[in-house]
């Protein structure tokens, strides 16, 4: 099969690799029908995630069709269309029993495209399939559903819930890329008083306004002053960092009010300065986190009911074989206006029973 393979910092290729096979009775093999690129993938390619070693197939978000299952899999079968979660869960360890699937110690957590081969391929092996894939209703398009693999649960859990967004709050989201935009959309579910978006790209600020931001500011044009002006000098109740750069995190700590909350979502590859000389007296809560995806079933129900934006976040569509072109467009988002790029064929109205994989792939 073809897959996007990481060969070291700055080096990837769309190339032939061996087909995945069942390794454990809890595995499923899924044909990838729709897949997307995450900002975390860009961090990996930059070398910010050293656990990803050369030879790894990248990607951790996809929608596909089950073609084969191990003997212990009970909840899906060949022919089922499923959402592949970015987080896998063994279901047995302490963290999984507590719902903290991202910290799984039984072989799960964030493994796809990280410590095992991922989803930016024609086929993928998904471990712990009963707990790590979600059957999709026919009403949800594959290109919308793929946004539930990572960005919506991440922004909701690590940004909105960790930030404890409440009615009437002033919420600042620094970074209006896909994760930041999803944070704006899901923060809006809690009726904040205002949402302020900060980014360098006007196209992303326009998208933020379309998704519910009440005010926007360029990161180069004194956004801290805008927050101060809009809050009578108090500061934001919640500041959500959705970039992964030291200056973005430090900006959030300057924008937050005494007693406020800073929720860091961004993947950081460099140290950020924590100015405790200023923060120690302000009763500020700072949270970090890897998504657990416990909210995915709820978010899926909301998308099926039309309560979450889907296609509005997808700006570019490609065939699966255009992976390298898609990466180029996504990595130059400031120039291309890319938000979320999706690769693959659109949803099939009817999915026939899968043929044997050897026949299916010829």
Short mmCIF file of N, CA and C in Angstrom, two decimals, residues 147-244:
data_model
loop_
_atom_site.label_atom_id
_atom_site.label_comp_id
_atom_site.label_asym_id
_atom_site.label_seq_id
_atom_site.Cartn_x
_atom_site.Cartn_y
_atom_site.Cartn_z
N UNK A 147 -13.28 15.36 11.55
CA UNK A 147 -12.94 16.44 12.48
C UNK A 147 -13.18 16.01 13.93
N UNK A 148 -13.93 14.94 14.13
CA UNK A 148 -14.17 14.43 15.48
C UNK A 148 -13.08 13.49 15.96
N UNK A 149 -12.14 13.15 15.09
CA UNK A 149 -11.06 12.26 15.49
C UNK A 149 -10.10 12.94 16.45
N UNK A 150 -9.97 14.27 16.34
CA UNK A 150 -8.98 14.97 17.17
C UNK A 150 -9.41 16.39 17.52
N UNK A 151 -9.61 17.26 16.51
CA UNK A 151 -9.67 18.68 16.84
C UNK A 151 -10.86 19.06 17.72
N UNK A 152 -12.03 18.46 17.49
CA UNK A 152 -13.16 18.82 18.34
C UNK A 152 -13.03 18.29 19.76
N UNK A 153 -12.74 17.00 19.98
CA UNK A 153 -12.55 16.58 21.37
C UNK A 153 -11.36 17.25 22.05
N UNK A 154 -10.29 17.52 21.31
CA UNK A 154 -9.13 18.18 21.92
C UNK A 154 -9.48 19.58 22.37
N UNK A 155 -10.07 20.36 21.48
CA UNK A 155 -10.40 21.74 21.84
C UNK A 155 -11.42 21.78 22.97
N UNK A 156 -12.38 20.87 22.92
CA UNK A 156 -13.43 20.86 23.94
C UNK A 156 -12.88 20.42 25.30
N UNK A 157 -12.15 19.31 25.33
CA UNK A 157 -11.69 18.77 26.61
C UNK A 157 -10.52 19.55 27.19
N UNK A 158 -9.50 19.79 26.35
CA UNK A 158 -8.25 20.40 26.85
C UNK A 158 -8.37 21.92 26.94
N UNK A 159 -9.23 22.49 26.10
CA UNK A 159 -9.40 23.94 26.12
C UNK A 159 -10.60 24.38 26.93
N UNK A 160 -11.80 24.00 26.50
CA UNK A 160 -13.03 24.53 27.11
C UNK A 160 -13.28 23.93 28.49
N UNK A 161 -13.19 22.59 28.62
CA UNK A 161 -13.45 21.99 29.93
C UNK A 161 -12.32 22.26 30.92
N UNK A 162 -11.07 22.10 30.49
CA UNK A 162 -9.97 22.41 31.40
C UNK A 162 -9.97 23.88 31.79
N UNK A 163 -10.37 24.75 30.85
CA UNK A 163 -10.45 26.17 31.15
C UNK A 163 -11.68 26.55 31.95
N UNK A 164 -12.57 25.59 32.16
CA UNK A 164 -13.78 25.81 32.96
C UNK A 164 -14.56 27.03 32.46
N UNK A 165 -14.79 27.06 31.15
CA UNK A 165 -15.56 28.16 30.56
C UNK A 165 -16.97 28.15 31.13
N UNK A 166 -17.43 29.34 31.56
CA UNK A 166 -18.74 29.46 32.19
C UNK A 166 -19.53 30.59 31.53
N UNK A 167 -20.86 30.57 31.71
CA UNK A 167 -21.67 31.66 31.14
C UNK A 167 -21.18 33.02 31.60
N UNK A 168 -21.09 33.95 30.67
CA UNK A 168 -20.67 35.31 30.98
C UNK A 168 -19.18 35.54 30.94
N UNK A 169 -18.37 34.49 30.81
CA UNK A 169 -16.92 34.64 30.81
C UNK A 169 -16.43 35.39 29.57
N UNK A 170 -15.31 36.07 29.75
CA UNK A 170 -14.53 36.55 28.61
C UNK A 170 -13.47 35.50 28.31
N UNK A 171 -13.52 34.96 27.09
CA UNK A 171 -12.62 33.90 26.68
C UNK A 171 -11.74 34.41 25.55
N UNK A 172 -10.42 34.28 25.72
CA UNK A 172 -9.47 34.63 24.67
C UNK A 172 -8.88 33.34 24.12
N UNK A 173 -8.91 33.19 22.81
CA UNK A 173 -8.30 32.05 22.15
C UNK A 173 -7.13 32.57 21.32
N UNK A 174 -5.93 32.20 21.70
CA UNK A 174 -4.73 32.62 20.99
C UNK A 174 -4.36 31.52 19.99
N UNK A 175 -4.54 31.83 18.72
CA UNK A 175 -4.32 30.86 17.66
C UNK A 175 -5.65 30.45 17.05
N UNK A 176 -5.91 30.88 15.82
CA UNK A 176 -7.18 30.58 15.16
C UNK A 176 -6.98 29.59 14.03
N UNK A 177 -6.09 28.61 14.26
CA UNK A 177 -6.01 27.47 13.36
C UNK A 177 -7.16 26.52 13.66
N UNK A 178 -7.12 25.30 13.13
CA UNK A 178 -8.24 24.37 13.33
C UNK A 178 -8.59 24.13 14.79
N UNK A 179 -7.56 23.91 15.64
CA UNK A 179 -7.85 23.66 17.05
C UNK A 179 -8.45 24.90 17.70
N UNK A 180 -7.89 26.05 17.44
CA UNK A 180 -8.42 27.29 18.01
C UNK A 180 -9.84 27.56 17.55
N UNK A 181 -10.11 27.32 16.27
CA UNK A 181 -11.46 27.53 15.76
C UNK A 181 -12.45 26.56 16.40
N UNK A 182 -12.03 25.32 16.58
CA UNK A 182 -12.90 24.36 17.26
C UNK A 182 -13.12 24.76 18.71
N UNK A 183 -12.10 25.37 19.34
CA UNK A 183 -12.26 25.87 20.71
C UNK A 183 -13.28 27.01 20.75
N UNK A 184 -13.25 27.88 19.75
CA UNK A 184 -14.24 28.96 19.68
C UNK A 184 -15.64 28.38 19.54
N UNK A 185 -15.80 27.40 18.66
CA UNK A 185 -17.11 26.81 18.44
C UNK A 185 -17.65 26.11 19.68
N UNK A 186 -16.79 25.36 20.37
CA UNK A 186 -17.26 24.61 21.53
C UNK A 186 -17.36 25.48 22.78
N UNK A 187 -16.55 26.54 22.89
CA UNK A 187 -16.72 27.48 23.99
C UNK A 187 -18.08 28.16 23.89
N UNK A 188 -18.53 28.39 22.67
CA UNK A 188 -19.83 29.03 22.47
C UNK A 188 -20.99 28.23 23.04
N UNK A 189 -20.80 26.93 23.26
CA UNK A 189 -21.86 26.10 23.84
C UNK A 189 -22.16 26.49 25.28
N UNK A 190 -21.23 27.22 25.93
CA UNK A 190 -21.38 27.58 27.33
C UNK A 190 -21.78 29.05 27.53
N UNK A 191 -22.20 29.71 26.48
CA UNK A 191 -22.70 31.10 26.56
C UNK A 191 -21.74 32.06 27.25
N UNK A 192 -20.48 32.12 26.81
CA UNK A 192 -19.57 33.12 27.38
C UNK A 192 -20.04 34.53 27.02
N UNK A 193 -19.61 35.48 27.82
CA UNK A 193 -20.00 36.86 27.53
C UNK A 193 -19.41 37.36 26.23
N UNK A 194 -18.15 37.00 25.98
CA UNK A 194 -17.51 37.35 24.71
C UNK A 194 -16.35 36.39 24.46
N UNK A 195 -16.08 36.19 23.18
CA UNK A 195 -14.93 35.39 22.77
C UNK A 195 -14.05 36.27 21.90
N UNK A 196 -12.77 36.31 22.22
CA UNK A 196 -11.79 37.12 21.49
C UNK A 196 -10.78 36.17 20.86
N UNK A 197 -10.56 36.31 19.57
CA UNK A 197 -9.60 35.47 18.86
C UNK A 197 -8.37 36.28 18.48
N UNK A 198 -7.21 35.67 18.60
CA UNK A 198 -5.94 36.32 18.27
C UNK A 198 -5.18 35.42 17.29
N UNK A 199 -4.73 35.99 16.20
CA UNK A 199 -3.95 35.25 15.22
C UNK A 199 -3.20 36.24 14.35
N UNK A 200 -2.23 35.72 13.59
CA UNK A 200 -1.48 36.56 12.66
C UNK A 200 -2.17 36.70 11.31
N UNK A 201 -2.96 35.68 10.92
CA UNK A 201 -3.54 35.64 9.57
C UNK A 201 -4.96 36.18 9.58
N UNK A 202 -5.23 37.15 8.70
CA UNK A 202 -6.56 37.73 8.61
C UNK A 202 -7.58 36.70 8.17
N UNK A 203 -7.18 35.75 7.30
CA UNK A 203 -8.13 34.73 6.86
C UNK A 203 -8.62 33.89 8.03
N UNK A 204 -7.74 33.61 8.97
CA UNK A 204 -8.13 32.81 10.13
C UNK A 204 -8.97 33.65 11.09
N UNK A 205 -8.68 34.92 11.21
CA UNK A 205 -9.50 35.78 12.05
C UNK A 205 -10.91 35.90 11.47
N UNK A 206 -11.00 35.94 10.15
CA UNK A 206 -12.32 35.97 9.51
C UNK A 206 -13.09 34.69 9.80
N UNK A 207 -12.38 33.55 9.75
CA UNK A 207 -13.03 32.27 10.08
C UNK A 207 -13.47 32.26 11.54
N UNK A 208 -12.67 32.86 12.43
CA UNK A 208 -13.03 32.93 13.84
C UNK A 208 -14.32 33.73 14.03
N UNK A 209 -14.44 34.83 13.32
CA UNK A 209 -15.66 35.63 13.42
C UNK A 209 -16.86 34.83 12.92
N UNK A 210 -16.68 34.08 11.85
CA UNK A 210 -17.77 33.29 11.30
C UNK A 210 -18.23 32.20 12.26
N UNK A 211 -17.31 31.72 13.13
CA UNK A 211 -17.64 30.65 14.06
C UNK A 211 -18.06 31.15 15.43
N UNK A 212 -18.14 32.48 15.60
CA UNK A 212 -18.69 33.00 16.84
C UNK A 212 -17.81 33.93 17.64
N UNK A 213 -16.59 34.24 17.18
CA UNK A 213 -15.76 35.20 17.92
C UNK A 213 -16.39 36.58 17.85
N UNK A 214 -16.48 37.24 18.99
CA UNK A 214 -17.09 38.57 19.06
C UNK A 214 -16.10 39.67 18.72
N UNK A 215 -14.83 39.41 18.91
CA UNK A 215 -13.78 40.38 18.59
C UNK A 215 -12.54 39.62 18.15
N UNK A 216 -11.76 40.23 17.30
CA UNK A 216 -10.52 39.60 16.83
C UNK A 216 -9.40 40.62 16.88
N UNK A 217 -8.18 40.13 16.97
CA UNK A 217 -7.01 41.01 17.01
C UNK A 217 -5.83 40.30 16.37
N UNK A 218 -5.07 41.03 15.59
CA UNK A 218 -3.83 40.49 15.08
C UNK A 218 -2.82 40.36 16.22
N UNK A 219 -2.06 39.27 16.20
CA UNK A 219 -1.06 39.06 17.24
C UNK A 219 0.01 40.14 17.22
N UNK A 220 0.10 40.89 16.12
CA UNK A 220 1.10 41.96 16.00
C UNK A 220 0.56 43.32 16.38
N UNK A 221 -0.70 43.40 16.79
CA UNK A 221 -1.33 44.69 17.02
C UNK A 221 -1.91 44.82 18.42
N UNK A 222 -1.10 44.59 19.43
CA UNK A 222 -1.44 44.80 20.83
C UNK A 222 -2.74 44.12 21.26
N UNK A 223 -2.85 42.82 21.08
CA UNK A 223 -4.07 42.14 21.52
C UNK A 223 -4.29 42.23 23.03
N UNK A 224 -3.20 42.33 23.79
CA UNK A 224 -3.36 42.44 25.24
C UNK A 224 -4.08 43.72 25.62
N UNK A 225 -3.84 44.79 24.86
CA UNK A 225 -4.53 46.04 25.13
C UNK A 225 -6.01 45.93 24.82
N UNK A 226 -6.33 45.20 23.73
CA UNK A 226 -7.73 45.00 23.40
C UNK A 226 -8.45 44.24 24.51
N UNK A 227 -7.84 43.18 25.01
CA UNK A 227 -8.45 42.41 26.10
C UNK A 227 -8.64 43.30 27.32
N UNK A 228 -7.65 44.10 27.63
CA UNK A 228 -7.75 45.00 28.77
C UNK A 228 -8.89 46.00 28.58
N UNK A 229 -8.99 46.56 27.39
CA UNK A 229 -10.04 47.55 27.12
C UNK A 229 -11.43 46.94 27.24
N UNK A 230 -11.57 45.69 26.75
CA UNK A 230 -12.89 45.05 26.74
C UNK A 230 -13.30 44.52 28.11
N UNK A 231 -12.36 44.45 29.04
CA UNK A 231 -12.66 43.91 30.37
C UNK A 231 -12.43 44.94 31.47
N UNK A 232 -12.40 46.22 31.09
CA UNK A 232 -12.17 47.30 32.06
C UNK A 232 -10.89 47.09 32.85
N UNK A 233 -9.87 46.59 32.15
CA UNK A 233 -8.56 46.41 32.76
C UNK A 233 -8.39 45.15 33.57
N UNK A 234 -9.45 44.32 33.66
CA UNK A 234 -9.39 43.14 34.51
C UNK A 234 -8.60 42.00 33.88
N UNK A 235 -8.88 41.71 32.61
CA UNK A 235 -8.26 40.57 31.93
C UNK A 235 -9.28 39.48 31.65
N UNK A 236 -8.90 38.52 30.87
CA UNK A 236 -9.79 37.44 30.47
C UNK A 236 -10.02 36.45 31.60
N UNK A 237 -11.23 35.91 31.67
CA UNK A 237 -11.50 34.83 32.62
C UNK A 237 -10.79 33.55 32.21
N UNK A 238 -10.74 33.30 30.90
CA UNK A 238 -10.11 32.09 30.38
C UNK A 238 -9.26 32.48 29.17
N UNK A 239 -8.01 32.05 29.16
CA UNK A 239 -7.13 32.24 28.00
C UNK A 239 -6.72 30.86 27.51
N UNK A 240 -7.04 30.56 26.25
CA UNK A 240 -6.75 29.25 25.66
C UNK A 240 -5.61 29.39 24.67
N UNK A 241 -4.52 28.67 24.90
CA UNK A 241 -3.35 28.70 24.02
C UNK A 241 -3.48 27.57 23.01
N UNK A 242 -3.57 27.93 21.72
CA UNK A 242 -3.81 26.93 20.67
C UNK A 242 -2.79 27.05 19.55
N UNK A 243 -1.55 27.38 19.90
CA UNK A 243 -0.49 27.56 18.91
C UNK A 243 0.66 26.59 19.15
N UNK A 244 1.17 26.57 20.38
CA UNK A 244 2.33 25.74 20.69
C UNK A 244 3.63 26.49 20.57
#
